[in-house]
Short mmCIF file of N, CA and C in Angstrom, two decimals:
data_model
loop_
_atom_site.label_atom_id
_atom_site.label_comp_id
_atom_site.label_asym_id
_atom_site.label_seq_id
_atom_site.Cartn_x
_atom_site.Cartn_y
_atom_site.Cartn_z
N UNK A 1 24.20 148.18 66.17
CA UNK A 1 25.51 147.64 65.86
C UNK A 1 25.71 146.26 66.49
N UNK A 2 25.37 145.85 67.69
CA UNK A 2 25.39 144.38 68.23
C UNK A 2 23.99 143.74 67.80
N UNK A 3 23.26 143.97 67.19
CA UNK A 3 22.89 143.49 66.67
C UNK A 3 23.44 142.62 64.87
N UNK A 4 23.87 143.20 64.29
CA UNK A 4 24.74 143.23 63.53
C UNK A 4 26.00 141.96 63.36
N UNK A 5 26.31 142.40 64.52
CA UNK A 5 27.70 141.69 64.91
C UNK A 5 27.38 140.30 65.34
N UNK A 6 26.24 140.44 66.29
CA UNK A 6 25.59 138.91 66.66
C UNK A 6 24.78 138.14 65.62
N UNK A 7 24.81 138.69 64.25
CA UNK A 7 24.20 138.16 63.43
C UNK A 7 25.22 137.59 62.43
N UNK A 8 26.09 138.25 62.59
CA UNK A 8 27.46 138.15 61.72
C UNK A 8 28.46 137.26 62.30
N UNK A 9 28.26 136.98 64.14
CA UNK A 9 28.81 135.75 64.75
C UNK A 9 27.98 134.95 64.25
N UNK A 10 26.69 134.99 63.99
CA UNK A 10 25.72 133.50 64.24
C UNK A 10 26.42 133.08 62.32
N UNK A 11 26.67 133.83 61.55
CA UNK A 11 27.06 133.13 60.19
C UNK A 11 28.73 132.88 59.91
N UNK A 12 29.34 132.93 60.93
CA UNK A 12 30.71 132.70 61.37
C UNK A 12 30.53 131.28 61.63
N UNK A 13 29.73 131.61 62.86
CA UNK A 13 29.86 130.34 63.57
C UNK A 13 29.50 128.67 62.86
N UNK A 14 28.08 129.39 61.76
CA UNK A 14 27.94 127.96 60.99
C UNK A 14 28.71 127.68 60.07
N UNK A 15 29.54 129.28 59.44
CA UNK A 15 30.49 128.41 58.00
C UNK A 15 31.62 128.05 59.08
N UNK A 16 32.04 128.15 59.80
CA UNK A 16 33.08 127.13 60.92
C UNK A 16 32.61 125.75 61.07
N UNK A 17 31.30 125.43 61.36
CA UNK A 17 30.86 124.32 61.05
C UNK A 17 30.71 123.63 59.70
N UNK A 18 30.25 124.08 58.91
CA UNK A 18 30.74 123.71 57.60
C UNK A 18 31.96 123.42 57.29
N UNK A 19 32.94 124.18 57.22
CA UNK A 19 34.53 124.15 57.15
C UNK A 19 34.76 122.80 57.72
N UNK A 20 34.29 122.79 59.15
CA UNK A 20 34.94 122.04 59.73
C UNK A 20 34.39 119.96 59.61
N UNK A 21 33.05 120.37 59.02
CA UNK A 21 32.86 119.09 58.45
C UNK A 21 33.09 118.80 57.27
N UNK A 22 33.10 119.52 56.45
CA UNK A 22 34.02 119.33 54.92
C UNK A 22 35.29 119.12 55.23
N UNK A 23 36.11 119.58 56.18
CA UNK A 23 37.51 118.77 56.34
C UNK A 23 37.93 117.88 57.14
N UNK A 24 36.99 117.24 57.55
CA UNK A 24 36.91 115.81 57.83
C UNK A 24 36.81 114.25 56.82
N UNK A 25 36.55 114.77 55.91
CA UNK A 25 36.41 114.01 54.35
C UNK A 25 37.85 114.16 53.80
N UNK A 26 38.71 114.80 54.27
CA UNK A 26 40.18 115.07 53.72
C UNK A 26 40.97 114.87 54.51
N UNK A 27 42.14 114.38 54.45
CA UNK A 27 43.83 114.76 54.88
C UNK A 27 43.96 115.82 56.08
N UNK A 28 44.69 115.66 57.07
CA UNK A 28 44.75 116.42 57.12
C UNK A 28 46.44 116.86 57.57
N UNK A 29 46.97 117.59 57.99
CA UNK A 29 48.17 118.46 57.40
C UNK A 29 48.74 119.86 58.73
N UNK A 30 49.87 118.76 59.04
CA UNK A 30 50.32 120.31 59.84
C UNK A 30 50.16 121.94 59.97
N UNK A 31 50.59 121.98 58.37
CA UNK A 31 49.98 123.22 57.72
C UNK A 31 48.59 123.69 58.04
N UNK A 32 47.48 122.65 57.87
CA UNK A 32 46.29 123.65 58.05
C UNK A 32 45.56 123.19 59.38
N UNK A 33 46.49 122.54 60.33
CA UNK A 33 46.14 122.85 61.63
C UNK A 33 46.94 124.14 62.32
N UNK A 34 48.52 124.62 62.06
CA UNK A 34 48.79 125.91 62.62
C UNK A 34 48.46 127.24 61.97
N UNK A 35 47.95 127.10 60.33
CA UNK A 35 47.93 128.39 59.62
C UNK A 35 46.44 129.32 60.20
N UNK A 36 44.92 128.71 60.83
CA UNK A 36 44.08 129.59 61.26
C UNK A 36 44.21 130.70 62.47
N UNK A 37 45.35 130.20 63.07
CA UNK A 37 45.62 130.90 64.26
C UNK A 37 46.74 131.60 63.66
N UNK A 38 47.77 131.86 62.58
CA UNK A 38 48.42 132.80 61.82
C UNK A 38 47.52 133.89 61.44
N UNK A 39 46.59 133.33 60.59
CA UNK A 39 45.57 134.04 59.38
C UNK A 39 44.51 134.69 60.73
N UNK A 40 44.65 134.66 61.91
CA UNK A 40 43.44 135.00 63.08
C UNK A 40 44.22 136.38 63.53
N UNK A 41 46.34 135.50 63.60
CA UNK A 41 46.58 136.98 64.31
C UNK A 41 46.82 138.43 64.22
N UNK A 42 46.08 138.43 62.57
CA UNK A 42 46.63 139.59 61.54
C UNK A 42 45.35 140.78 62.62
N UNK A 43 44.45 139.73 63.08
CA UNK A 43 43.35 140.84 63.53
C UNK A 43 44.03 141.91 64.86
N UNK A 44 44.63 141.37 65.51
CA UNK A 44 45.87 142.20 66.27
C UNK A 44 45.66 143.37 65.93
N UNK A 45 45.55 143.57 65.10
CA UNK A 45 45.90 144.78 64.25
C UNK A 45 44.68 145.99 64.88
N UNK A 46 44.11 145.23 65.11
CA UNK A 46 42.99 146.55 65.54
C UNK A 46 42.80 147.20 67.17
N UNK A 47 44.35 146.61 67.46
CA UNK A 47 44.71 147.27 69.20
C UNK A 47 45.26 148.53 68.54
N UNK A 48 46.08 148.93 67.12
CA UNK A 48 46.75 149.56 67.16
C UNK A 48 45.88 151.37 67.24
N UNK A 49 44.40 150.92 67.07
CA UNK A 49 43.86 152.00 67.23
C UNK A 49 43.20 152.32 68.61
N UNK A 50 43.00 153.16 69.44
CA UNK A 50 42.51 153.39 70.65
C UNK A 50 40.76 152.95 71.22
N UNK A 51 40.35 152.67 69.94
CA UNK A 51 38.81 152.44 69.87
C UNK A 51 38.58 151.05 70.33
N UNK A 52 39.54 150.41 70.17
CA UNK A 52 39.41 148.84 70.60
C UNK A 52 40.15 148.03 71.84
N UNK A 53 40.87 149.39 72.16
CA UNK A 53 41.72 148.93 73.24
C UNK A 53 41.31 148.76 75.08
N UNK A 54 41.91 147.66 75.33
CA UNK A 54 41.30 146.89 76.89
C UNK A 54 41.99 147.43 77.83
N UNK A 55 41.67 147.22 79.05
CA UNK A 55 42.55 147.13 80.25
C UNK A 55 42.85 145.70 80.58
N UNK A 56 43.78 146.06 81.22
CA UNK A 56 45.04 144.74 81.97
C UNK A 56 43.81 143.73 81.85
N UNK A 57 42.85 144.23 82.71
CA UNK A 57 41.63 143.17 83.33
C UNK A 57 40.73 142.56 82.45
N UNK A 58 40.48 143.45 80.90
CA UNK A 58 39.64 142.96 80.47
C UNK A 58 40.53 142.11 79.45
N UNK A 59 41.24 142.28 79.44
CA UNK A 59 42.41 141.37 78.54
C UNK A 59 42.72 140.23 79.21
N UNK A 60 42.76 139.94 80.73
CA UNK A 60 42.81 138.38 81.17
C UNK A 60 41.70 137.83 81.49
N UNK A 61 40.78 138.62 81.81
CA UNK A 61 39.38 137.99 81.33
C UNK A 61 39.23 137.32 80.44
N UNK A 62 39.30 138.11 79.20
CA UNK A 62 39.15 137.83 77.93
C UNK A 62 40.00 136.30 77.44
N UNK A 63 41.11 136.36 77.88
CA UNK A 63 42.01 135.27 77.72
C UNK A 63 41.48 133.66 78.33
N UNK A 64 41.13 134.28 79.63
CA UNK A 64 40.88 133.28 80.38
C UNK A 64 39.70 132.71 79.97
N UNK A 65 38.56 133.40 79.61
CA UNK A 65 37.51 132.86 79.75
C UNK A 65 37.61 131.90 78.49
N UNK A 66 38.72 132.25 77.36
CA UNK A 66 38.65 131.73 75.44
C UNK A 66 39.62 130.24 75.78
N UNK A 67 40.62 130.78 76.91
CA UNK A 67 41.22 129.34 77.24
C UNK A 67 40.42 128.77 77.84
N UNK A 68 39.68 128.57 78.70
CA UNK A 68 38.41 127.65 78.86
C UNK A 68 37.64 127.11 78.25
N UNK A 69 37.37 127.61 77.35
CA UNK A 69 36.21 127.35 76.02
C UNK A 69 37.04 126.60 75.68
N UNK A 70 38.59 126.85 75.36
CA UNK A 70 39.01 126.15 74.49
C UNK A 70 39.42 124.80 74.80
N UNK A 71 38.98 123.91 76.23
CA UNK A 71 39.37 122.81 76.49
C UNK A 71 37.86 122.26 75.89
N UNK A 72 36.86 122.29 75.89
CA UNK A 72 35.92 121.75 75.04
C UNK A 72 36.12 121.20 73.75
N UNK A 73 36.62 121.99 72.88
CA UNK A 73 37.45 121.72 71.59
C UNK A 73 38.27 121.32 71.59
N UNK A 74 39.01 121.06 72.73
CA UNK A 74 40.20 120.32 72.56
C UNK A 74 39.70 118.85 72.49
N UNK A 75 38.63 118.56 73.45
CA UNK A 75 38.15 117.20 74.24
C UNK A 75 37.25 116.66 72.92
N UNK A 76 37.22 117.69 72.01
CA UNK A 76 36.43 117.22 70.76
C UNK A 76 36.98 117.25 69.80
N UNK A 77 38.04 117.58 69.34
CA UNK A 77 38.98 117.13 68.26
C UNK A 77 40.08 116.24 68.43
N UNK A 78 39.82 115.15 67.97
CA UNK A 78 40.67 114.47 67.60
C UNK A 78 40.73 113.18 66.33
N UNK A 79 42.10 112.55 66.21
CA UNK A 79 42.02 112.07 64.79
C UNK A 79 42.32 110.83 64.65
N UNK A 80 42.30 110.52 63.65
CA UNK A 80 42.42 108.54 63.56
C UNK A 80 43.11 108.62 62.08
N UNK A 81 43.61 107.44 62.23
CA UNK A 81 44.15 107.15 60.95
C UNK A 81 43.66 106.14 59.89
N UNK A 82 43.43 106.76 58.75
CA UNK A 82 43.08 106.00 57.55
C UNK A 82 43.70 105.99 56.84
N UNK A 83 44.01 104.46 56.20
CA UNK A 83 44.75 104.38 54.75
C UNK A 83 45.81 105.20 54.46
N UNK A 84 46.82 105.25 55.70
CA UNK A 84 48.12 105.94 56.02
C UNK A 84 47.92 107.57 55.67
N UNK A 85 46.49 107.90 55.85
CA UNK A 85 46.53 109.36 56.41
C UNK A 85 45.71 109.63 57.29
N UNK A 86 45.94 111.09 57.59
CA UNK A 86 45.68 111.11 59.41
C UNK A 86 44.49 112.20 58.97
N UNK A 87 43.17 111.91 59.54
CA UNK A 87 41.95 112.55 59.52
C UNK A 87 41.57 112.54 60.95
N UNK A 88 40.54 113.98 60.89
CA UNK A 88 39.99 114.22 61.74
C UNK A 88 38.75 113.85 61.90
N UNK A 89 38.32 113.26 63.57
CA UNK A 89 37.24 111.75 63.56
C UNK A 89 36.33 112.96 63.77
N UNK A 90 35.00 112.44 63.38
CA UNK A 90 33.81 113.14 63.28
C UNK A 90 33.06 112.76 64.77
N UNK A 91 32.69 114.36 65.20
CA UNK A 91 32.30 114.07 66.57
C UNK A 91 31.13 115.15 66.44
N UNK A 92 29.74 114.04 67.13
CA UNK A 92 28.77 114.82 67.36
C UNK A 92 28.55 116.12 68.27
N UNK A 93 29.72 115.94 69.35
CA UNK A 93 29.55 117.15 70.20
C UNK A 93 29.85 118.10 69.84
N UNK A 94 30.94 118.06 68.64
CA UNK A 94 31.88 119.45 68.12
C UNK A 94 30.84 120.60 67.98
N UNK A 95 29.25 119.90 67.13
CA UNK A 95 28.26 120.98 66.34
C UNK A 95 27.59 121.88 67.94
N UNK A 96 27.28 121.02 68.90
CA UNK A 96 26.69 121.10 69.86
C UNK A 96 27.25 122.12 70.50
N UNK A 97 28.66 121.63 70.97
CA UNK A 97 29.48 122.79 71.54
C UNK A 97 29.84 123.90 70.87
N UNK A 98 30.44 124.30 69.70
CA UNK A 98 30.32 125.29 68.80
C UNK A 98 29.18 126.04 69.03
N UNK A 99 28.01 125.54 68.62
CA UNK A 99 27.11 126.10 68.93
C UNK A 99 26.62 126.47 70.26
N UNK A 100 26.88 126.36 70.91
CA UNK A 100 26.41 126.64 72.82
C UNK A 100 27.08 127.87 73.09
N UNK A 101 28.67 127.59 72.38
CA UNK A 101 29.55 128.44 72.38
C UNK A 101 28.91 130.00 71.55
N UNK A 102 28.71 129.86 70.91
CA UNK A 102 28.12 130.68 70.15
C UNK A 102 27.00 131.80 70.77
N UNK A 103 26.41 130.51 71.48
CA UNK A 103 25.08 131.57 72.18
C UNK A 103 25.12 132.27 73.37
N UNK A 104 26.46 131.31 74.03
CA UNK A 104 27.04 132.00 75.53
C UNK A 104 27.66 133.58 74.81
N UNK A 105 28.20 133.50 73.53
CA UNK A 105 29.05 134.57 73.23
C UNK A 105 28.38 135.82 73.17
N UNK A 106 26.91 135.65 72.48
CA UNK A 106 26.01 136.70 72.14
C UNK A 106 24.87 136.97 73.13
N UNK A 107 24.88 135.99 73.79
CA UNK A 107 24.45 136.51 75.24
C UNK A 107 25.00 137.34 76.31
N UNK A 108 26.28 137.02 76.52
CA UNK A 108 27.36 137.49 77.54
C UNK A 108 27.85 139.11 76.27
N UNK A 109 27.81 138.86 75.18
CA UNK A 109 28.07 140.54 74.68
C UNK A 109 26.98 140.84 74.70
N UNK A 110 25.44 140.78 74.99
CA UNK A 110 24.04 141.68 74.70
C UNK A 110 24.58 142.56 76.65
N UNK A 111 25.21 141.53 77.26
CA UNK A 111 24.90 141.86 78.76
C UNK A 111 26.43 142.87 78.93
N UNK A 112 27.02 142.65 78.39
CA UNK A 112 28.17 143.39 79.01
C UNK A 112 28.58 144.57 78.09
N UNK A 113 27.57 144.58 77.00
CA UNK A 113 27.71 145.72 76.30
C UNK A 113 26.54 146.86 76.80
N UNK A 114 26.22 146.90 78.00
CA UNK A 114 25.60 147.66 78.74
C UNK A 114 26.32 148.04 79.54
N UNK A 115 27.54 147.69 80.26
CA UNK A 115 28.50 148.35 80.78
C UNK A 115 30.00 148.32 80.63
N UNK A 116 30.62 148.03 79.41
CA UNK A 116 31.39 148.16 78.68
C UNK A 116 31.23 148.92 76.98
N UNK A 117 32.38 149.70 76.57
CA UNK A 117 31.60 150.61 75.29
C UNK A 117 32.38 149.61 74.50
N UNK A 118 31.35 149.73 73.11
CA UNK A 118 31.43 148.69 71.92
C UNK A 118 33.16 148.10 71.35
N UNK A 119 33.88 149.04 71.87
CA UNK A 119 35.37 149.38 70.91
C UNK A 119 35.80 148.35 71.67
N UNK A 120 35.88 148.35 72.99
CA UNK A 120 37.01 147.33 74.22
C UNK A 120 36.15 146.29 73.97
N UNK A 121 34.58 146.00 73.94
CA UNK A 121 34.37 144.91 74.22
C UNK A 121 34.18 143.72 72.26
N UNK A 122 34.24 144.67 71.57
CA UNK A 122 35.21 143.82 70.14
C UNK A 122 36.33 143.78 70.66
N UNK A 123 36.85 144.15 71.14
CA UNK A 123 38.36 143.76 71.33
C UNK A 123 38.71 142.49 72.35
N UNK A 124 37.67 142.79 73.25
CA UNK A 124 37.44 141.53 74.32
C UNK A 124 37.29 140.20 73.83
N UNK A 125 36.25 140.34 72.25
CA UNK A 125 35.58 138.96 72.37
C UNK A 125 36.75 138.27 71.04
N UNK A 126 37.44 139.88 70.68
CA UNK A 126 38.71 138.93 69.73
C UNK A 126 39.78 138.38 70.56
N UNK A 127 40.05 138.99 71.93
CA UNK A 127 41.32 138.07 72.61
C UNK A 127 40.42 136.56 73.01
N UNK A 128 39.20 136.70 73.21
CA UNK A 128 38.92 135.37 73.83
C UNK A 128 39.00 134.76 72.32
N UNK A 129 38.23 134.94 71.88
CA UNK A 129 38.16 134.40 70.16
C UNK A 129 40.24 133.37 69.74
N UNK A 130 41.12 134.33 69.97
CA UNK A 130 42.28 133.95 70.07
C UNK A 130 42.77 133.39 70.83
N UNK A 131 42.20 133.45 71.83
CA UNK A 131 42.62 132.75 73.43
C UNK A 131 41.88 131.51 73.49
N UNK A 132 41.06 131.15 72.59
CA UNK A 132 40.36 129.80 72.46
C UNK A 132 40.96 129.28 71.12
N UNK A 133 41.06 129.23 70.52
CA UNK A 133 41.62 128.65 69.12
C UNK A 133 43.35 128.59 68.93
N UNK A 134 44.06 129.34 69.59
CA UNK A 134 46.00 129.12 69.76
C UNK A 134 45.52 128.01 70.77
N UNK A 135 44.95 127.64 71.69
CA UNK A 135 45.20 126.42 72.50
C UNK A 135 45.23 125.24 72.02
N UNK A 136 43.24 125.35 71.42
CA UNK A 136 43.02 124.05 70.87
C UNK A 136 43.80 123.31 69.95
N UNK A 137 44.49 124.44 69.03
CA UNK A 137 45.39 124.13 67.42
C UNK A 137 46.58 123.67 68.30
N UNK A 138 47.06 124.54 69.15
CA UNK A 138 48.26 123.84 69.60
C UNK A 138 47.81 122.39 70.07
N UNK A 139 47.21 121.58 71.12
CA UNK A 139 46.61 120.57 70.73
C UNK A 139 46.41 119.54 70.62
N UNK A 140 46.13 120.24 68.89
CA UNK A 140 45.67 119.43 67.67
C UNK A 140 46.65 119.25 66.90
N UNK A 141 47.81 120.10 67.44
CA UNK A 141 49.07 119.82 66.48
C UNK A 141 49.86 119.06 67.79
N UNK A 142 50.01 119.24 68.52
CA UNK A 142 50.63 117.92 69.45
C UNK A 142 50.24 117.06 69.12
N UNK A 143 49.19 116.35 69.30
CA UNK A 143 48.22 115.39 68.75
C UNK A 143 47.98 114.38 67.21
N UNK A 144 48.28 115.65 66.55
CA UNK A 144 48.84 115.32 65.24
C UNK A 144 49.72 114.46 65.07
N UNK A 145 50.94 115.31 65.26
CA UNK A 145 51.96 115.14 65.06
C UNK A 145 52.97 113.86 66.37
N UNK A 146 52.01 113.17 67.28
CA UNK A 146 52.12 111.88 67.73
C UNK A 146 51.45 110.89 66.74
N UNK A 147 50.23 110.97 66.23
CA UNK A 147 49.94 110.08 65.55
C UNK A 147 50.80 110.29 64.11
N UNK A 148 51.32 111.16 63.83
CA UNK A 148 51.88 111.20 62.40
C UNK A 148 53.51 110.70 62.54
N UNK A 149 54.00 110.48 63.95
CA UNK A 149 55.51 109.89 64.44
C UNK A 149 54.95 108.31 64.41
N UNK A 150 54.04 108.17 65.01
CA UNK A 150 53.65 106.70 65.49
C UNK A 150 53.39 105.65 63.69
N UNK A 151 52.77 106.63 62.96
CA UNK A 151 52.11 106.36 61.39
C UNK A 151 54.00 106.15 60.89
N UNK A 152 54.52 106.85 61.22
CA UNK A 152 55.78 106.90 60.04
C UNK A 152 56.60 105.81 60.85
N UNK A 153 56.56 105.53 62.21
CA UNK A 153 57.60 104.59 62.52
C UNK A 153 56.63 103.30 62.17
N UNK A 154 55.35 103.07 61.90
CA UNK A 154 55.13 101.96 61.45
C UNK A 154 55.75 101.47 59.90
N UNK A 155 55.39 102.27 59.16
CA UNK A 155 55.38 101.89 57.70
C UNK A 155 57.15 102.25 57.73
N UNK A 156 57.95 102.29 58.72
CA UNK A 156 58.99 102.25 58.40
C UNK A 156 59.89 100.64 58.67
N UNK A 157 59.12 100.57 60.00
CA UNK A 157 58.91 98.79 60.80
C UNK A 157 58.58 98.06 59.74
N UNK A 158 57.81 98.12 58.64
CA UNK A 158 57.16 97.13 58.00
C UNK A 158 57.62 97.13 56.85
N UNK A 159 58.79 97.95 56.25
CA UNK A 159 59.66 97.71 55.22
C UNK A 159 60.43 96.76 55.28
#
């Protein structure tokens, strides 16, 4: 079964990379910087059964360790403006780190799924999973949404 799962992170992890360099060629949009962390928190859903559920500890673990990760991505996304729209600048580290990220993930679950059972520790690697991506988006939408105040009070100056 972790076998499985670490095979099924490793093809996560590259269509995230994909995704995420195909939308760099586009616009980009309040909307689809807060909607992945909406469309992420439906997975919630799988505390409601007992098979997946943490303790106090492994739940701020879990948190802590995804908010950490998630200052990497923060330090690697960011955007510039073209031709009065706001894109996201293409950064070589994003693939690098993603990926590092990736291998710390399926390393650290081969090791701790020897003394944690499979149910808590999916559940572990979805709070970090969430606990890294609500940060970065938040952000990326601060961030945004300065350069998209700064963009609109220009072209408003220059009327």
């Amino acid at each position: 079964m972790m076998i499985a799962s670490s095979i099924a992170a490793i093809f996560m992890g590259f269509f995230v990379l994909f995704i995420r360099m195909k939308a760099q060629k586009k616009p980009v949009s309040g909307k689809k910087i807060i909607l992945p962390p909406l469309f992420m928190s439906t997975g919630a859903l799988m505390f409601i059964f007992p098979f997946f559920r943490v303790t106090l500890w492994e739940f701020l673990e879990a948190l802590t360790v995804g908010m950490l990760f998630s200052i990497l991505l923060i330090k690697t996304s960011k955007f510039e403006l073209r031709n009065n729209d706001i894109y996201l600048k293409r950064s070589k580290a994003f693939a690098f780190i993603l990926i590092g990220l990736l291998i710390i993930r399926i390393v650290a679950k081969s090791i701790l799924s020897t003394t944690i059972d499979y149910g808590a520790l999916s559940g572990m690697f979805w709070i970090l999973a969430f606990g890294m991506i609500v940060p970065w988006r938040i952000a990326m939408y601060i961030q945004y949404r300065k350069l998209y105040q700064e963009n609109r009070d220009l072209t408003t100056n220059s009327i």
